[in-house]
Short mmCIF file of C-alpha atoms in Angstrom, two decimals:
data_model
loop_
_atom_site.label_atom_id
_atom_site.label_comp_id
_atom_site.label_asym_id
_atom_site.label_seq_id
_atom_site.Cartn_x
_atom_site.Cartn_y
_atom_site.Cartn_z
CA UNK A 1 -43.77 -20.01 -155.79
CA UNK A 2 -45.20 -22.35 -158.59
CA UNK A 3 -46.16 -25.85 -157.99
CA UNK A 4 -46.56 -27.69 -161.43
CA UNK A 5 -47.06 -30.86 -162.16
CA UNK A 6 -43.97 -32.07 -164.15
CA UNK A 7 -44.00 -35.59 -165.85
CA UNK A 8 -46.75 -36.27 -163.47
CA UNK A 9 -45.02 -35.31 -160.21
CA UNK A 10 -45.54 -32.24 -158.03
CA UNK A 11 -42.85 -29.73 -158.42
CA UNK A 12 -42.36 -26.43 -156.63
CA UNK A 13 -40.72 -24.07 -158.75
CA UNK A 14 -38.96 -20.84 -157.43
CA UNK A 15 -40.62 -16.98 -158.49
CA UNK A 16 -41.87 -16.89 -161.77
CA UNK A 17 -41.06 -18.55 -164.55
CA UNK A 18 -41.48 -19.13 -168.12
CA UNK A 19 -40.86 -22.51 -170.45
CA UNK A 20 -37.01 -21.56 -171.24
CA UNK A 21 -36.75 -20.86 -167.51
CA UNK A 22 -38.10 -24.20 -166.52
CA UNK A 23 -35.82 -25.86 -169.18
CA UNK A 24 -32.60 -24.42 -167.68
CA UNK A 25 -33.53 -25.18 -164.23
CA UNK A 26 -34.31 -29.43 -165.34
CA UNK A 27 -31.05 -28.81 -166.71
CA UNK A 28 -32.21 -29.58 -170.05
CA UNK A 29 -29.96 -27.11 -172.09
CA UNK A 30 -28.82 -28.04 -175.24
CA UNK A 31 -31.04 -31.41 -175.04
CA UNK A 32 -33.13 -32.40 -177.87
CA UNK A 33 -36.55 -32.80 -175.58
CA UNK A 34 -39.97 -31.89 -176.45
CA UNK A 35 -42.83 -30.04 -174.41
CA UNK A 36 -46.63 -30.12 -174.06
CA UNK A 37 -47.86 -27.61 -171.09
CA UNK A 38 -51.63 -29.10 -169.88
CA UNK A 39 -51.94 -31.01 -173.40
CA UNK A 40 -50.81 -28.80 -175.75
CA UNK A 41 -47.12 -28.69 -177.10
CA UNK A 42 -45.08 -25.60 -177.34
CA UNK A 43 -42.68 -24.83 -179.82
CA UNK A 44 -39.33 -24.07 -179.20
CA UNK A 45 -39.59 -20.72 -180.88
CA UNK A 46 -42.66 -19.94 -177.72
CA UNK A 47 -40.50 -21.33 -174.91
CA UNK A 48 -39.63 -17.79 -173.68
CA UNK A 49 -42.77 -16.60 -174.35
CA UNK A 50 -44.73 -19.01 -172.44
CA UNK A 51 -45.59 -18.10 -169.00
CA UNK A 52 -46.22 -21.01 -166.40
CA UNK A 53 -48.86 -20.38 -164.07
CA UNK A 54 -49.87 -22.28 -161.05
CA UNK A 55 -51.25 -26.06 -161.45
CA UNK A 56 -50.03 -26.17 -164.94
CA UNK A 57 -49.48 -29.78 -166.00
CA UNK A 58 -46.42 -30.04 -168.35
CA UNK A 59 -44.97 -33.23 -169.99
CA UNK A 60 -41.48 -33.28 -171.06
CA UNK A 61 -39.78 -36.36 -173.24
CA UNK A 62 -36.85 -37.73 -174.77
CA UNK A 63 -36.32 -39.76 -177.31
CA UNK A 64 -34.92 -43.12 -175.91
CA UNK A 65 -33.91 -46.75 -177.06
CA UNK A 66 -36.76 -48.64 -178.94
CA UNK A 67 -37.48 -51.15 -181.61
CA UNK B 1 -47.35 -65.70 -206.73
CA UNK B 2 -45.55 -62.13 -206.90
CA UNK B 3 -43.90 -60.57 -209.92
CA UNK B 4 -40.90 -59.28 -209.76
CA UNK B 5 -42.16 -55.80 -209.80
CA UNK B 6 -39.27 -54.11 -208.15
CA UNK B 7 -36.20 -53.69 -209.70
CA UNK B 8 -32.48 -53.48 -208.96
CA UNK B 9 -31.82 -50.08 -206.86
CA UNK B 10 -32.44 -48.31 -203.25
CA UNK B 11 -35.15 -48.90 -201.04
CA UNK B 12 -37.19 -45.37 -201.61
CA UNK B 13 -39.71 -44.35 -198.97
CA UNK B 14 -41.51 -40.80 -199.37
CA UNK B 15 -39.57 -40.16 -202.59
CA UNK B 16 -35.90 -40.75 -200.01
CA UNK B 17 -33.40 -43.20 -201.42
CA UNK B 18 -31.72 -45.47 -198.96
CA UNK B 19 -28.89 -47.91 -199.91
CA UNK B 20 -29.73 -50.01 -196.67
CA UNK B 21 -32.59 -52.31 -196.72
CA UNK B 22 -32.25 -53.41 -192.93
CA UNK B 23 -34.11 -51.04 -190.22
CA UNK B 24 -32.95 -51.47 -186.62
CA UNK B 25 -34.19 -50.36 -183.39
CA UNK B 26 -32.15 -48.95 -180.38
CA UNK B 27 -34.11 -50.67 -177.81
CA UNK B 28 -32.60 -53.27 -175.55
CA UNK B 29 -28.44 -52.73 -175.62
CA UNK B 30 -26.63 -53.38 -172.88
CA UNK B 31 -25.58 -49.88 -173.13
CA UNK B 32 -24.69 -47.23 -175.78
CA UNK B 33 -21.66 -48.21 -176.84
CA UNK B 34 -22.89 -51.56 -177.64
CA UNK B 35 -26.10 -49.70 -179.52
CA UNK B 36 -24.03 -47.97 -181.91
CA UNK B 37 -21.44 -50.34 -182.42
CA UNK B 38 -24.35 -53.00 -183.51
CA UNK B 39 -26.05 -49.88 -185.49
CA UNK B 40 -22.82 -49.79 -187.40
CA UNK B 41 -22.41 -52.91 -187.93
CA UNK B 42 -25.78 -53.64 -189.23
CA UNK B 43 -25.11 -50.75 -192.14
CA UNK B 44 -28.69 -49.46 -191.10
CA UNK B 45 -29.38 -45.43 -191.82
CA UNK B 46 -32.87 -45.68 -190.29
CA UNK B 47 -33.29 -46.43 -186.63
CA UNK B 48 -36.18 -46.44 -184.49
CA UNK B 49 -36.35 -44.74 -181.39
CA UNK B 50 -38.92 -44.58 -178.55
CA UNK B 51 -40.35 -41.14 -177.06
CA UNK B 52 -40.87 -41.21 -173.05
CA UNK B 53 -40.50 -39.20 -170.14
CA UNK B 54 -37.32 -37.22 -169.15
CA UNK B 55 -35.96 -38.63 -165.57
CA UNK B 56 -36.21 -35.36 -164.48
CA UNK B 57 -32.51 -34.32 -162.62
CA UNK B 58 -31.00 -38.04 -163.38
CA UNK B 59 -28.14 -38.35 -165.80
CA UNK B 60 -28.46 -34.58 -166.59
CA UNK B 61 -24.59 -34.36 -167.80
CA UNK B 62 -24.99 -37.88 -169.39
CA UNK B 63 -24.74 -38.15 -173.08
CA UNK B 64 -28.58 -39.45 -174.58
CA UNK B 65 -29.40 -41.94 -177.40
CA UNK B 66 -29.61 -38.83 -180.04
CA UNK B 67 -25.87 -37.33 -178.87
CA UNK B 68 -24.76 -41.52 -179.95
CA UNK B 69 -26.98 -41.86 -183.02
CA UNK B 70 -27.35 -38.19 -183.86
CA UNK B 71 -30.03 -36.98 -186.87
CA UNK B 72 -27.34 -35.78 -189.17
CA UNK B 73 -25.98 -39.29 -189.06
CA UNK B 74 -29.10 -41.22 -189.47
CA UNK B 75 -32.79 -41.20 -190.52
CA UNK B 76 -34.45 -40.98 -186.98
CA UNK B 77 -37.38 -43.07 -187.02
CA UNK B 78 -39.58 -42.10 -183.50
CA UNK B 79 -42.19 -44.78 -182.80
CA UNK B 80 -45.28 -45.00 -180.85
CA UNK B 81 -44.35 -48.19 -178.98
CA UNK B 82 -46.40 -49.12 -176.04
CA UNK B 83 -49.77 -46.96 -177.35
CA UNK B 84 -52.41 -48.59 -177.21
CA UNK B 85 -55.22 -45.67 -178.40
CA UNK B 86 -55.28 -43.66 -181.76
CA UNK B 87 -55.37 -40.91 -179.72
CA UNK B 88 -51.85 -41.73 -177.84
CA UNK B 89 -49.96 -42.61 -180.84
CA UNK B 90 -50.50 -39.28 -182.92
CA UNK B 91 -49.83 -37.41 -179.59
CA UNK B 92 -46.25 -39.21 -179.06
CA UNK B 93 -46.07 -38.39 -182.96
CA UNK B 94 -46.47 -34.97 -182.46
CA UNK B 95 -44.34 -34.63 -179.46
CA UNK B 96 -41.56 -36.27 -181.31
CA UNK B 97 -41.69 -34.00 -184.48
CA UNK B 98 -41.39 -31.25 -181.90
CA UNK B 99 -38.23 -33.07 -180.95
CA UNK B 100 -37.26 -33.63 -184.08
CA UNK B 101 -37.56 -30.18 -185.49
CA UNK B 102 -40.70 -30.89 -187.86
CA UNK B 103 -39.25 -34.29 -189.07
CA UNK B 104 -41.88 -36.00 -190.49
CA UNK B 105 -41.40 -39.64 -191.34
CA UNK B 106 -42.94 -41.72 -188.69
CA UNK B 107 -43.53 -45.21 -187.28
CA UNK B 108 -46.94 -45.81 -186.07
CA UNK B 109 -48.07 -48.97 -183.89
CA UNK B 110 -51.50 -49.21 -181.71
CA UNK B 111 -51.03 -52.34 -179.59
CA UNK B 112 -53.93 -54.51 -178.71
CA UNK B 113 -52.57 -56.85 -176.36
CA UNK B 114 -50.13 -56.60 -173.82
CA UNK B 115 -49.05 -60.06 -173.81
CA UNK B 116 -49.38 -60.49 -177.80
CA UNK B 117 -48.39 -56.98 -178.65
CA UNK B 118 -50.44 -57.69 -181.54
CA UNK B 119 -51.65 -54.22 -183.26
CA UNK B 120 -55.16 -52.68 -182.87
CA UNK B 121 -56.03 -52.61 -186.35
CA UNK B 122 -59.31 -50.23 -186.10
CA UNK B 123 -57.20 -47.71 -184.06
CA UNK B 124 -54.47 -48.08 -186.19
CA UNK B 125 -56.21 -47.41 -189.11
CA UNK B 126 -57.76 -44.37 -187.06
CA UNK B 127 -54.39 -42.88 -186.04
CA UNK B 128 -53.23 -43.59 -189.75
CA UNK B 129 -55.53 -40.99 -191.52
CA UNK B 130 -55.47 -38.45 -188.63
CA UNK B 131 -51.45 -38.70 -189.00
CA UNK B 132 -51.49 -38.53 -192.82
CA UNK B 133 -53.90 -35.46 -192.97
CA UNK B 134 -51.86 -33.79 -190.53
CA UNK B 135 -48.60 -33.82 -192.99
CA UNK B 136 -46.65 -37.03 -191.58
CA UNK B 137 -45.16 -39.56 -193.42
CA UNK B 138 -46.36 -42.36 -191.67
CA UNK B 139 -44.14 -46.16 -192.05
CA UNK B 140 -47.17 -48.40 -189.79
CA UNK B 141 -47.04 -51.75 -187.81
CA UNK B 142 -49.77 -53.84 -189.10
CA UNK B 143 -51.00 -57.46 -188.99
CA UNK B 144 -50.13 -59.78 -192.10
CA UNK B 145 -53.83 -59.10 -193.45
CA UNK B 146 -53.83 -58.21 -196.82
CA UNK B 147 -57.26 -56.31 -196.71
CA UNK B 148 -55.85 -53.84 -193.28
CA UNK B 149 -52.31 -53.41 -195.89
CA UNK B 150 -53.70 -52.46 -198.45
CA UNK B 151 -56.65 -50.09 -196.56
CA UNK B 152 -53.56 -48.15 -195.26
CA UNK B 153 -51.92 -48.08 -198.26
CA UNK B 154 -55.05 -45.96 -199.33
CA UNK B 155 -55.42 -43.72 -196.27
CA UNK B 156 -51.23 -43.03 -197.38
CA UNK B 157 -49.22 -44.55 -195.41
CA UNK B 158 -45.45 -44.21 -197.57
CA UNK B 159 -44.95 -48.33 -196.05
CA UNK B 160 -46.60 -50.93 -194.70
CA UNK B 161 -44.89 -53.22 -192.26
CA UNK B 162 -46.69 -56.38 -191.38
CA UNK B 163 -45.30 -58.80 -188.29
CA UNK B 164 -43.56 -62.06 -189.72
CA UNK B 165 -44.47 -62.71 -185.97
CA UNK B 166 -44.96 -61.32 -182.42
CA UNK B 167 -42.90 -58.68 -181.68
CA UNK B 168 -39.33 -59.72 -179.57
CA UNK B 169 -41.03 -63.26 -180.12
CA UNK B 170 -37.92 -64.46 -182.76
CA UNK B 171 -40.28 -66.82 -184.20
CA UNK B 172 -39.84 -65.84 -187.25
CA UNK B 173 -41.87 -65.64 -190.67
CA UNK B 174 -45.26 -67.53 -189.66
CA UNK B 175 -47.13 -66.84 -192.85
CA UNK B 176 -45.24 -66.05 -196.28
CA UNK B 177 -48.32 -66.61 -197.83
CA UNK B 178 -50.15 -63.49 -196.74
CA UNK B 179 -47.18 -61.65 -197.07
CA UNK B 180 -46.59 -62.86 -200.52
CA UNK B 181 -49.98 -61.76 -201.15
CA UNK B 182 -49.28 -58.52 -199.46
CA UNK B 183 -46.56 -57.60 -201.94
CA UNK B 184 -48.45 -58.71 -204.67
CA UNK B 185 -50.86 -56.11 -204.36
CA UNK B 186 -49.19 -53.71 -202.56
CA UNK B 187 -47.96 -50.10 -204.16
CA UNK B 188 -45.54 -48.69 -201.59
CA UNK B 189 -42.60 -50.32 -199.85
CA UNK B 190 -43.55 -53.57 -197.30
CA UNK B 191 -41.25 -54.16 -194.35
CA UNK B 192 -41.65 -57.02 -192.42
CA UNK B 193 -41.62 -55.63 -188.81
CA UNK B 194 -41.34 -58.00 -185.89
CA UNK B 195 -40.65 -61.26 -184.79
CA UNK B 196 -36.87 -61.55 -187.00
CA UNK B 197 -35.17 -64.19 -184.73
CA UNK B 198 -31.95 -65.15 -186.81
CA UNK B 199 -30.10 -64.05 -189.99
CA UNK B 200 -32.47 -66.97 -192.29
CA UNK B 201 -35.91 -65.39 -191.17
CA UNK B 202 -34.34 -62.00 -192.77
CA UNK B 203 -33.27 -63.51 -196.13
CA UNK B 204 -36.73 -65.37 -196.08
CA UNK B 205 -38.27 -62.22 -196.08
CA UNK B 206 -36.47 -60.61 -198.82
CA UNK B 207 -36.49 -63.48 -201.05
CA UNK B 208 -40.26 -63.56 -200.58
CA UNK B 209 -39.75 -60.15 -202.00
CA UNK B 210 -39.70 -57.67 -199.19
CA UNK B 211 -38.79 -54.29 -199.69
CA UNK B 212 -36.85 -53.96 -196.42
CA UNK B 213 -37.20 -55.97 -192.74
CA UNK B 214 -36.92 -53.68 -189.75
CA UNK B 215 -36.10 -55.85 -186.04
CA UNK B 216 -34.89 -54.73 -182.81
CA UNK B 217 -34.27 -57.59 -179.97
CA UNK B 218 -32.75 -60.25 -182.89
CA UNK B 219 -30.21 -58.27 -182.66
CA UNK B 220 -29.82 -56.59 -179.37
CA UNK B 221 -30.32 -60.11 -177.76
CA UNK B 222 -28.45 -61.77 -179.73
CA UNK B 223 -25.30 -63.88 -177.72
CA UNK B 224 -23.13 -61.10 -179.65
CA UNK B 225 -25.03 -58.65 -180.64
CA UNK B 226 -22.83 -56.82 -183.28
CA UNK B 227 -21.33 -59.70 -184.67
CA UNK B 228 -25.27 -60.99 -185.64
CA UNK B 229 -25.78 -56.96 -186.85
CA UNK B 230 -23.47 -58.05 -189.19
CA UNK B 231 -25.16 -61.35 -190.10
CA UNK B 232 -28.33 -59.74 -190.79
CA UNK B 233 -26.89 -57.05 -192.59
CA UNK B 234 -25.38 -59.98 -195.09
CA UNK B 235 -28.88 -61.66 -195.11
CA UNK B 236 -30.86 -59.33 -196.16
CA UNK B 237 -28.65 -58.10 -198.81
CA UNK B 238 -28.48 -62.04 -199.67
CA UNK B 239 -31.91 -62.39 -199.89
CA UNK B 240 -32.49 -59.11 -201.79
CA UNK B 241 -29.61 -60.70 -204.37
CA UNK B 242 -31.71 -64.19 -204.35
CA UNK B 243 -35.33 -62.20 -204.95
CA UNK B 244 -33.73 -60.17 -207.56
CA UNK B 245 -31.48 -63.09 -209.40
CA UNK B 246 -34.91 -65.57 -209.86
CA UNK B 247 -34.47 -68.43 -207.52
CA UNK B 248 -34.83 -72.08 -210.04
CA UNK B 249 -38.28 -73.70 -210.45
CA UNK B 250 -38.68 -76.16 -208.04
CA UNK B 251 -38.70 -79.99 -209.28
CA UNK B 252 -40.80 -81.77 -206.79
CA UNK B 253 -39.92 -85.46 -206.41
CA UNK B 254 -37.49 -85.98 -208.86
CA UNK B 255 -33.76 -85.09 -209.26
CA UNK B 256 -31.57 -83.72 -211.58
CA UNK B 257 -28.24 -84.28 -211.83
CA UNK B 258 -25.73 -81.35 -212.34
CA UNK B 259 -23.21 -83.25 -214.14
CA UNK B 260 -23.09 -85.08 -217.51
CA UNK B 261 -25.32 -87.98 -218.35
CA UNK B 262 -23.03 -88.73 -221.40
CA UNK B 263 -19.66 -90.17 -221.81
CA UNK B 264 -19.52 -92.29 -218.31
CA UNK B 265 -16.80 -94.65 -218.02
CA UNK B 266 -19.66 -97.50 -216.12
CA UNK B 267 -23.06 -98.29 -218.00
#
């Protein structure tokens, strides 16, 4: 069991897991999203290769309607 | 005051030609079928989007604002809207060209003020060089001050965009003369960003000689918002027209008539 800290929010997170993993399980497949893990972003082409551990603090955004 | 330095052709930002000279933001729409049918109709090909948080397990099969205005379709312009530190605009920057897949043309704005929204010119001009040197294209928010345009002109910033007036205020173009002085010295493109309320504050601006007018909420709060996309889409290529054609001298105090003075039928 992980418990990260998604977007701000505590989130327990089944077994181990990797960026890709995590991305699946938000159901964010296929989404155009971006992701920093405790301040730093990681590419898409590290998402597989980028083990979460615990406590790890991850943002993950969107782009979204704005002037 | 200006010359008429620019000529007859497309609006050209970091060496891109675009045939639209009207910039619109996504913000505000009643939903996203209104968004892109106002997009549409306001002929636009850049549009400014916001980058926030993902509502984690919410709306997860629901379509999002790049699946309606997708990249191949239009010049995605991500902004740093509600940042109010250097520091958090070129992080949103980064995270968006992440997003993006390396895109690199940007819009930068450091708020000051919550209830002005007026920019934070020192971290502005902060954010603007760390951007720059870091390979982005950066389009920036600024205040109408001639001295901060041109200073981010020289950092290299590929446009400046000063406010005609608070942002979302509608108020309108509050000082053509800085702006007039603006493009007078200016090198690269000036957009008037913020504070468009109707389709004459856009034509103002490009007759004054505007490279291109970017707004959001004069449009998306408009009583009909596409049919007013399509108004400002006709003023600003009005005004262009009007900045390009040489308005007449202006005659102060005296009239002159259009017609004939010779061959009248009365004395």
């Amino acid at each position: 069991m992980l418990l990260l800290q998604i977007n701000g929010k505590p989130r327990e997170i089944a077994g181990e897991c990797n960026v890709e993993q995590l991305v699946s399980t938000l159901q964010l497949d296929g989404k155009r999203f971006a992701i920093e893990l405790n301040g730093e972003i990681v590419p898409k082409s590290r998402h597989a290769a980028t083990c979460l551990k615990n406590g790890d603090s991850l943002e993950v955004v969107i782009a979204v309607g704005g002037g | 005051m200006s010359m008429q330095k620019n000529v007859a052709g497309p609006l050209v930002i970091a060496g891109k030609s675009y045939h639209s000279r009207l910039l619109v933001g996504t913000g505000k729409y009643r939903d996203f079928t209104e968004t892109r049918a106002a997009i549409d109709a306001s002929g636009a090909e850049i549009i400014t989007v916001a980058i926030r948080r993902v509502n984690i397990g919410q709306h997860a099969g629901e379509p999002s604002l790049l699946d309606v205005l997708p990249p191949s379709q239009f010049t995605i312009l991500p902004n740093t809207a509600g940042c109010y530190t250097a520091a958090d605009a070129v992080r949103t920057l980064r995270l968006a060209r992440e997003l993006l897949d390396g895109h690199a043309l940007v819009k930068l704005e450091v708020l000051a003020d919550e209830a002005t929204l007026f920019p934070n010119m020192p971290e502005t001009l902060v954010a603007a060089r760390e951007l720059v040197a870091d390979g982005f294209q950066v389009m920036v928010y600024c205040s109408d001050d001639p001295i901060q345009a041109k200073a981010l002109e020289e950092i290299g910033c590929v446009a400046v965009m000063p406010l005609a007036s608070l942002i979302g205020s509608g108020m309108g173009i509050l000082n053509p003369w800085n702006l007039d002085i603006i493009l007078d010295r200016a090198t690269v493109p000036v957009l008037v960003d913020a504070g468009i309320g109707t389709a004459s504050d856009a034509a103002i601006a490009m007759e004054l000689g505007c490279d291109g007018v970017l707004m959001n909420t004069a449009i998306a709060k408009a009583g009909d918002p596409v049919m007013m996309a399509g108004a400002m889409k006709k003023a600003v290529e009005a005004g262009r027209e009007a900045y390009l054609a040489g308005r007449m001298p202006k005659k102060m105090y005296r009239g002159s008539p259009s017609s004939p003075t010779e061959g009248k039928i009365g004395p």
